[in-house]
Coordinates of C-alpha atoms in Angstrom, one line a residue:
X1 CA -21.9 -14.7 1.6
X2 CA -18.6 -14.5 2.7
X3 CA -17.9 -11.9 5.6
X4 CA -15.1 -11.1 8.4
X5 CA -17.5 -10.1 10.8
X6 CA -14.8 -9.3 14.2
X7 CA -17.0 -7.2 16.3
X8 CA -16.7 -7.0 20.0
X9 CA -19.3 -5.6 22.5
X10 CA -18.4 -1.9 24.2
X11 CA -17.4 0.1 20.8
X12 CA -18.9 2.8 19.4
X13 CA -21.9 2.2 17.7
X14 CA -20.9 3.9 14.4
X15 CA -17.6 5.1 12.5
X16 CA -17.0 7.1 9.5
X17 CA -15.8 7.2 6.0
X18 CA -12.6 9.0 7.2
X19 CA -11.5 6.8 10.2
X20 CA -12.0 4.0 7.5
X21 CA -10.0 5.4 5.4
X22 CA -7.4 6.1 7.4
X23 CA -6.9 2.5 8.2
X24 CA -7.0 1.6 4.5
X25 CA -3.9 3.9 4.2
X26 CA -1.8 1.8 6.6
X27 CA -2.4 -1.0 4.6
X28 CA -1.7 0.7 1.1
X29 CA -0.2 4.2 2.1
X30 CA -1.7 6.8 -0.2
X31 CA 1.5 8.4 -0.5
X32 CA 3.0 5.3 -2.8
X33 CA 1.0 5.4 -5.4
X34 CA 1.8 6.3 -8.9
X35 CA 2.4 9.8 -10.2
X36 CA -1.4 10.9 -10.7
X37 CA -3.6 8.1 -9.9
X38 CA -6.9 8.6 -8.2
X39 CA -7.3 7.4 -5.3
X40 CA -9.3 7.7 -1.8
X41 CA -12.9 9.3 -1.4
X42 CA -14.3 9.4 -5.2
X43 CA -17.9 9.6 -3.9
X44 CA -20.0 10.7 -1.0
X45 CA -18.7 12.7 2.8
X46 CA -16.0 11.9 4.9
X47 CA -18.5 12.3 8.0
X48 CA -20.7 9.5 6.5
X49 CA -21.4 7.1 9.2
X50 CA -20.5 3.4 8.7
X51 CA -20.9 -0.1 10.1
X52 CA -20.7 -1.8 6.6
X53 CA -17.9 -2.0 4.3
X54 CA -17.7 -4.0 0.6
X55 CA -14.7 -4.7 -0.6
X56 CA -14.6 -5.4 -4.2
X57 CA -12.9 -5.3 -7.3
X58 CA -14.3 -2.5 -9.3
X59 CA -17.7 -0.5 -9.1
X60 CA -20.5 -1.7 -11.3
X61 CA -24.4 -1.4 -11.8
X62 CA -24.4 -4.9 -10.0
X63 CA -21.9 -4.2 -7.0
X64 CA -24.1 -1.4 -6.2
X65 CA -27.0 -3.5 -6.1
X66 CA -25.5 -6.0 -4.1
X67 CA -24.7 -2.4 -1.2
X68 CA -27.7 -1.8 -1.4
X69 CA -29.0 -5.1 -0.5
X70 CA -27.0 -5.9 2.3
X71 CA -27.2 -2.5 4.0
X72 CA -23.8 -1.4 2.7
X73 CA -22.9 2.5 3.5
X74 CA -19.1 2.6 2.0
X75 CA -17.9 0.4 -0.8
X76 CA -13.9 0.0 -0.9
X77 CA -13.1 -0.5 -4.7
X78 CA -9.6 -1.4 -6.1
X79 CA -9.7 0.0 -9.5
X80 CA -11.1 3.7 -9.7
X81 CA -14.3 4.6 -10.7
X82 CA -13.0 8.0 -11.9
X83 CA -10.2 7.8 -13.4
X84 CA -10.3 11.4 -15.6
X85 CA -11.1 14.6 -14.9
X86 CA -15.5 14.6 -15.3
X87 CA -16.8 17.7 -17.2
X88 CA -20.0 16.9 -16.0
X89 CA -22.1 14.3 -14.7
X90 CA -25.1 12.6 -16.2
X91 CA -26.8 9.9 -15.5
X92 CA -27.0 8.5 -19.1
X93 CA -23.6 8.2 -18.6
X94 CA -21.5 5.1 -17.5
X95 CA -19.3 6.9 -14.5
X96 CA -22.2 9.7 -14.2
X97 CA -24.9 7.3 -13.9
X98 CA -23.0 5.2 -11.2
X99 CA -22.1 8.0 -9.5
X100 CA -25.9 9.7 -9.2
X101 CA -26.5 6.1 -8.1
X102 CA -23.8 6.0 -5.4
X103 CA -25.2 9.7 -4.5
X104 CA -29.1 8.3 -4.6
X105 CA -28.0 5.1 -2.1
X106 CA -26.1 7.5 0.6
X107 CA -23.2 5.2 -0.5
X108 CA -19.4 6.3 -0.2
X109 CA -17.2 5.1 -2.7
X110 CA -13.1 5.1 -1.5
X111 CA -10.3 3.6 -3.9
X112 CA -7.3 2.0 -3.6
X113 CA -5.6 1.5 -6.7
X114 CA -2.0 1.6 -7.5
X115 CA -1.0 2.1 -3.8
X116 CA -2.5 -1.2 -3.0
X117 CA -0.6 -2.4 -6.3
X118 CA 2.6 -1.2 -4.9
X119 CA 2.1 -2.0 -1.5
X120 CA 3.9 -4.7 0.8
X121 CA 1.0 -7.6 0.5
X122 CA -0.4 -6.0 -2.0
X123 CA -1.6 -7.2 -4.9
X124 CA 1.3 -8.8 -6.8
X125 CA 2.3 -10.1 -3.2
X126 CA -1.0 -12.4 -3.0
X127 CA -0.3 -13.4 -6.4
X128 CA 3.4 -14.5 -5.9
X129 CA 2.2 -16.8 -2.8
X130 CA -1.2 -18.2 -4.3
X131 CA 1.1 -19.5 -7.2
X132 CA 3.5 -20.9 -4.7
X133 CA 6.3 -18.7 -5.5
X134 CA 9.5 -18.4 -2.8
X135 CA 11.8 -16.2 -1.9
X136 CA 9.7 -13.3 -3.1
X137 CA 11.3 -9.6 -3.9
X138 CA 10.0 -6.6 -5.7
X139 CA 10.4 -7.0 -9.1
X140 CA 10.6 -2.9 -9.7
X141 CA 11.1 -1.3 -6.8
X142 CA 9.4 2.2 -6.2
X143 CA 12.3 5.2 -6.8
X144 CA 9.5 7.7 -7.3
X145 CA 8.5 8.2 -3.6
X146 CA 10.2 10.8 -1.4
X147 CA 11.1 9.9 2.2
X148 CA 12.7 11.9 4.4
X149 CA 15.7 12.0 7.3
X150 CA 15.1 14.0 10.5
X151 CA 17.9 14.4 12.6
X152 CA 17.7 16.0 15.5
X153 CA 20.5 17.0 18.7
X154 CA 18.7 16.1 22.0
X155 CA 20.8 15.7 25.4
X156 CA 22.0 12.0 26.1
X157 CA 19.4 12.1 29.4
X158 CA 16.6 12.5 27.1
X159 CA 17.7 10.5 24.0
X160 CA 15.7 7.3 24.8
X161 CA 12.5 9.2 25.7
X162 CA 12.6 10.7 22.3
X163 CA 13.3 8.0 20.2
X164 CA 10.5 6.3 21.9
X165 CA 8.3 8.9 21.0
X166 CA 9.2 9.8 17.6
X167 CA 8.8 5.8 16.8
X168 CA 5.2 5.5 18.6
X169 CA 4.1 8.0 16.2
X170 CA 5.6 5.8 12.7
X171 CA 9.5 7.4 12.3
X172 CA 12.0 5.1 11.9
X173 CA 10.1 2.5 10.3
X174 CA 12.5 0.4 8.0
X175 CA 10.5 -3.2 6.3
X176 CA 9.3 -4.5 9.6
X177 CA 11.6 -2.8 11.5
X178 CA 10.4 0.0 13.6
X179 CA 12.2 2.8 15.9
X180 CA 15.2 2.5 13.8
X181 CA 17.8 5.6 14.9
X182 CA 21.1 6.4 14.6
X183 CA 22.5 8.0 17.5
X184 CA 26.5 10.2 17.0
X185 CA 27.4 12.1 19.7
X186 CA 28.6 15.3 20.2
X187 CA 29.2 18.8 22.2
X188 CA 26.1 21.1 21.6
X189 CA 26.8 25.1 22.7
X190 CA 24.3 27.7 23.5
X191 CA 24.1 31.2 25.0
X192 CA 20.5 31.9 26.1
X193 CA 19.8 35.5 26.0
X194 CA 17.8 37.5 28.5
X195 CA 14.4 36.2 28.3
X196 CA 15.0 32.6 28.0
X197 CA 14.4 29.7 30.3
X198 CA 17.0 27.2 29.3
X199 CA 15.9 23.7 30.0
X200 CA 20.0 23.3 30.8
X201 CA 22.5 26.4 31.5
X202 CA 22.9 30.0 32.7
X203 CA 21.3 32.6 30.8
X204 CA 23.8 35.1 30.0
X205 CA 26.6 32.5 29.7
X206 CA 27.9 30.2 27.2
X207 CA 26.8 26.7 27.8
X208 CA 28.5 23.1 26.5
X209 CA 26.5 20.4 27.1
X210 CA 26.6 17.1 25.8
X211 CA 24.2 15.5 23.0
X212 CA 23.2 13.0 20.3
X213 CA 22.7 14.1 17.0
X214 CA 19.6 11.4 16.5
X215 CA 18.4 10.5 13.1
X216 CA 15.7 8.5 11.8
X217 CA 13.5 7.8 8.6
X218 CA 10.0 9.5 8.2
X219 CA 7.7 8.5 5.2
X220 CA 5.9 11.8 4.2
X221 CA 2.6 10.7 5.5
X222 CA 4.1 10.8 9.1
X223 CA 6.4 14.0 8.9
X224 CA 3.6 16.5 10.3
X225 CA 3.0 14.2 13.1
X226 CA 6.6 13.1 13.7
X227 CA 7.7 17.1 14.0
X228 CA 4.9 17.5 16.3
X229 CA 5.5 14.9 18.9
X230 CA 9.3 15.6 18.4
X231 CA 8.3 19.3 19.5
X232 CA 6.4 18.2 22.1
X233 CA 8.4 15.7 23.8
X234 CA 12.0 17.5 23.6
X235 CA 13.2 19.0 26.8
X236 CA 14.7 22.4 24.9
X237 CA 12.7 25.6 24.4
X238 CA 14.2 25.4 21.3
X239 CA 14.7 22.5 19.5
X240 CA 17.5 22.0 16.2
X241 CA 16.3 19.9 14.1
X242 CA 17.1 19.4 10.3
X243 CA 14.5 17.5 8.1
X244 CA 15.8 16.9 4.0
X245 CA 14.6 14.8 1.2
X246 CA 16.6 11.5 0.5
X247 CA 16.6 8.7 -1.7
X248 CA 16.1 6.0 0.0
X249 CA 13.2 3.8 -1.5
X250 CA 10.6 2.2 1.1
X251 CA 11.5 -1.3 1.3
X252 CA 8.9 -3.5 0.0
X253 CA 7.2 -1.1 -1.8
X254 CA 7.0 -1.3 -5.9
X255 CA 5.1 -2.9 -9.0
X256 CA 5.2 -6.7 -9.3
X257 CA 7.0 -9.0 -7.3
X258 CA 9.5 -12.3 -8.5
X259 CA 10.5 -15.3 -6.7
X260 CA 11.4 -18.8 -7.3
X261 CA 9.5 -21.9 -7.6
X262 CA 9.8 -24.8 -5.1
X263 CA 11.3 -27.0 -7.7
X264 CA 12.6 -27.0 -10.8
X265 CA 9.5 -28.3 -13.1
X266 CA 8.4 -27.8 -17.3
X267 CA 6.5 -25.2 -18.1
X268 CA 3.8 -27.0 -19.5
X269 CA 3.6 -28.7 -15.9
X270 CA 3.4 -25.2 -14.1
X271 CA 1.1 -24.0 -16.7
X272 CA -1.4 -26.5 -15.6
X273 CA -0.8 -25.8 -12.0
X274 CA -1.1 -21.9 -12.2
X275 CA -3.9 -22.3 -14.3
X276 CA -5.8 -24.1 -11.3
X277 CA -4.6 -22.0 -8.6
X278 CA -6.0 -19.0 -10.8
X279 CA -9.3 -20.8 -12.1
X280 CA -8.7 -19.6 -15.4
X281 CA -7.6 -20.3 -19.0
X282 CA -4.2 -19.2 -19.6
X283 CA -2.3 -17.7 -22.9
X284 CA 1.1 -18.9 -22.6
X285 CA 4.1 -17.9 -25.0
X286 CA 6.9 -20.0 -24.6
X287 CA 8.4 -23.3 -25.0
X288 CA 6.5 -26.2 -23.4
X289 CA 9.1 -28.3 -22.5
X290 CA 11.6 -25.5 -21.2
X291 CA 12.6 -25.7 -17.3
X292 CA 11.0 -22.9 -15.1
X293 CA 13.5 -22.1 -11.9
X294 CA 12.4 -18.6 -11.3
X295 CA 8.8 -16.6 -12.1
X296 CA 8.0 -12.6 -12.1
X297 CA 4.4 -11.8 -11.7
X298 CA 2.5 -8.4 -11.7
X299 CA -1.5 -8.7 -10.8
X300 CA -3.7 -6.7 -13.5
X301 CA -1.5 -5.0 -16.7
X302 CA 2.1 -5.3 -16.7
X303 CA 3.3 -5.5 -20.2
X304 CA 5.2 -2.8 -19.7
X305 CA 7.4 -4.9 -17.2
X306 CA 8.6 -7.3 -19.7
X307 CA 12.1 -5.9 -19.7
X308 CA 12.7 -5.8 -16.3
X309 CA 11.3 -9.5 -15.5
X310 CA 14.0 -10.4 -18.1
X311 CA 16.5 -8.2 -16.1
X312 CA 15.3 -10.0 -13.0
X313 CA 16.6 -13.7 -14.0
X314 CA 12.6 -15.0 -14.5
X315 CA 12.1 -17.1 -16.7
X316 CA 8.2 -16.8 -17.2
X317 CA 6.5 -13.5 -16.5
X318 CA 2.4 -14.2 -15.9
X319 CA 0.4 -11.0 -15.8
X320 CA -2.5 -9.4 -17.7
X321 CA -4.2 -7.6 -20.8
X322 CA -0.4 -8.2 -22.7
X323 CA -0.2 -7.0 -26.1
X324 CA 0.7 -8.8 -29.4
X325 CA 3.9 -7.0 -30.3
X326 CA 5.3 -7.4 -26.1
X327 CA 4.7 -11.3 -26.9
X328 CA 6.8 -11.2 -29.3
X329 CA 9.6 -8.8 -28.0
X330 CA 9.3 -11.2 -24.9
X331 CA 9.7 -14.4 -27.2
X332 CA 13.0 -12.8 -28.9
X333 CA 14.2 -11.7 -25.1
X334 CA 13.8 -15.6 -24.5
X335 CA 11.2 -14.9 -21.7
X336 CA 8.5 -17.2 -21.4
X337 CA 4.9 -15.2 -20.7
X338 CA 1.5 -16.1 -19.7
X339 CA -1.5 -14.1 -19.8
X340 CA -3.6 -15.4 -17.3
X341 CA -5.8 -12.2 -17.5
X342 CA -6.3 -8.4 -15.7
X343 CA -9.3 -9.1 -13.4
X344 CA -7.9 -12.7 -13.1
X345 CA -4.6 -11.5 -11.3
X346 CA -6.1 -8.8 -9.3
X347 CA -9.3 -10.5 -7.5
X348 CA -7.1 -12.4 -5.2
X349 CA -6.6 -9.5 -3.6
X350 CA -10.1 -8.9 -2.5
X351 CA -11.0 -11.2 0.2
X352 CA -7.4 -10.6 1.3
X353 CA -7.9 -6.7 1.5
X354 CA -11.3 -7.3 3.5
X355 CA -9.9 -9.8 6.0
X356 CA -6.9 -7.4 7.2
X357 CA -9.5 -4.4 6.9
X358 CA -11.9 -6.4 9.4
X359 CA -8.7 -6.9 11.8
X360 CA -7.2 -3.2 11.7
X361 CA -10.7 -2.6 12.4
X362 CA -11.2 -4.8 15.0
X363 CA -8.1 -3.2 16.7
X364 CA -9.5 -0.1 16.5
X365 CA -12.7 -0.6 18.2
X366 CA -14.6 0.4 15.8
X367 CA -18.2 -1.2 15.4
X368 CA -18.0 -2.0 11.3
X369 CA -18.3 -5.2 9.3
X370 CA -16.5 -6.0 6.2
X371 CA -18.3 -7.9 3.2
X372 CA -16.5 -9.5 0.0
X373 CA -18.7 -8.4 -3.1
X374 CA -19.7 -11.8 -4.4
X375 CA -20.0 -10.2 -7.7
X376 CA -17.9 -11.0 -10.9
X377 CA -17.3 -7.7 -12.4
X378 CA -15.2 -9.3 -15.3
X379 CA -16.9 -8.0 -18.4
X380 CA -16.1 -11.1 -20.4
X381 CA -18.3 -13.9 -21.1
X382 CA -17.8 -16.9 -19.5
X383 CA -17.9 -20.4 -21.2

């Protein structure tokens, strides 16, 4: 059975569902993922104890077995369980039944789908460096996710204390960069009226005092916290602050990635390669003897990426589940694919997802061991 078992003496003796979570959303921040995916608790109470966590795949009859057995009270699945709106719920049902069962067993189930998909070492990330790609970018990056500027003037005594603070609590986070700012000064004015207690100034006068106008980047799952601690830090009774929208995309953060290949090497050659880093059968559209310099990848289903991978300068795009008709739009685009399968692409991503779970965990000081489901969930026959 493989495990990450980190645990330390002098932590509490059990979490819960929702301080798990909220270490799974620093590794694949809820707030990335795409338009209406479901993601998060999907079964069972945030105030559910814990001191075991499976990571797997996806949910099935044989995963839950496997909880069960090992004393498993939350189960961390990468594709969703419910993925549509349920009218109801029956256990003669596939989802209904599983999730009666999950009920039954006092087993939460949380999900991180398309967040972990678009997240920095996510899925596609693992993928990239298991087939020895270099060099790795985001092959479309994510222009859907709102970030936001705050900018707030603070007196040039107090500037580093703020930005300290404000970074401590995630602002100014930029790739693995953190308490980013930029600082412009300035002449603030202010005439506190009777009833004020100016941190600088005369009440009843008109005050200049010199400032920064201090601005940094806040992802939106930060911005409550950020405000707060911005609040609660700054000197003035009153505190001007702006906070707007912007278009800046998070760095890192988008579906598939592309890189290029250590050296310059057939496809049929690569083929063969990816096919045993992968331990699968590949389909491969392309021509065998054609040189392969640069390779887009997207773990799971990304047909839909053909275009861009052709955009990006790849010459071979491997992903999953691609259809007839995109094999043959990618054969006339002169883009070499290869299907090496959904489940195939994706499941490298478990034992990862576990072992940086185990550490975060670790760090936390939380008393909880993390399991890799042993169980191959791929519906297809095997030879």
């Amino acid at each position: 059975m493989l495990r990450f078992s980190l645990l330390h003496a002098g932590v509490a003796d059990l979490a819960v569902v929702s301080q798990v979570m909220g270490i799974v959303d620093g590794i694949a921040p809820s707030y990335i993922k795409f338009e209406a995916d479901k993601i998060g608790l999907q079964v069972g109470s945030m105030n559910a104890g814990v001191n075991k966590v499976l990571v797997t795949l996806e949910i099935t009859e044989e995963v839950l077995k496997e909880a069960q057995g090992k004393g498993v009270q939350l189960i961390l699945s990468h594709h969703p369980l419910i993925f549509t709106s349920l009218e109801r719920v029956l256990a003669e049902d596939y989802a209904g039944g599983l999730v009666t069962s999950l009920i039954k067993a006092e087993i939460s189930l949380v999900v991180a789908h398309t967040n972990l998909d678009r997240a920095r070492d996510g899925v596609s990330d693992v993928l990239a460096r298991v087939l020895g790609l270099q060099e790795i970018e985001v092959l479309l990056q994510a222009r859907d996710i709102p970030m936001y500027k705050i900018a707030v003037f603070v007196p040039k005594e107090n500037v580093d204390e703020l930005i300290s603070a404000m970074g401590n609590v995630g602002s100014g986070v930029i790739g693995d960069y953190s308490h980013c700012t930029f600082r412009t000064p300035g002449t603030g004015t202010f005439y506190p009226m009777l009833g004020a207690q100016p941190y600088l100034g005369k009440v009843g006068e008109l005050n200049e005092v010199d400032e920064y106008r201090l601005e940094m980047l806040v992802s939106p799952d930060r911005v409550e916290r950020v405000i707060a601690t911005m609040l609660d830090v700054h000197p003035y009774e009153e505190v001007a602050y702006d906070l707007y929208e912007v278009k800046t995309p998070p760095p890192g953060v988008g579906f598939g990635r592309v890189g290029n290949t250590p050296k310059p090497r057939k496809l049929r050659d690569y083929a063969e390669h990816w096919s045993d880093q992968l331990d699968c059968d590949l389909r491969v559209s392309g021509d065998w003897n054609m040189t392969v310099n640069r390779v887009a990848v997207c773990g799971g289903s990304g047909g839909e990426l053909i275009g861009v991978a052709k955009a990006s300068g790849a010459d071979v795009f491997i992903t999953g589940d691609i259809k007839h008709h995109a094999a043959h739009a990618a054969k006339a685009l002169g883009l070499a694919l290869v299907d090496a399968g959904h489940a195939e692409t994706e499941r490298l991503i478990v034992p990862e997802l576990a072992k940086e779970l185990q550490r975060r965990i670790y760090e936390s000081g939380m008393k909880v061991e993390v399991l890799v489901s042993e169980i191959d969930t791929s519906p297809w026959n095997k030879d």
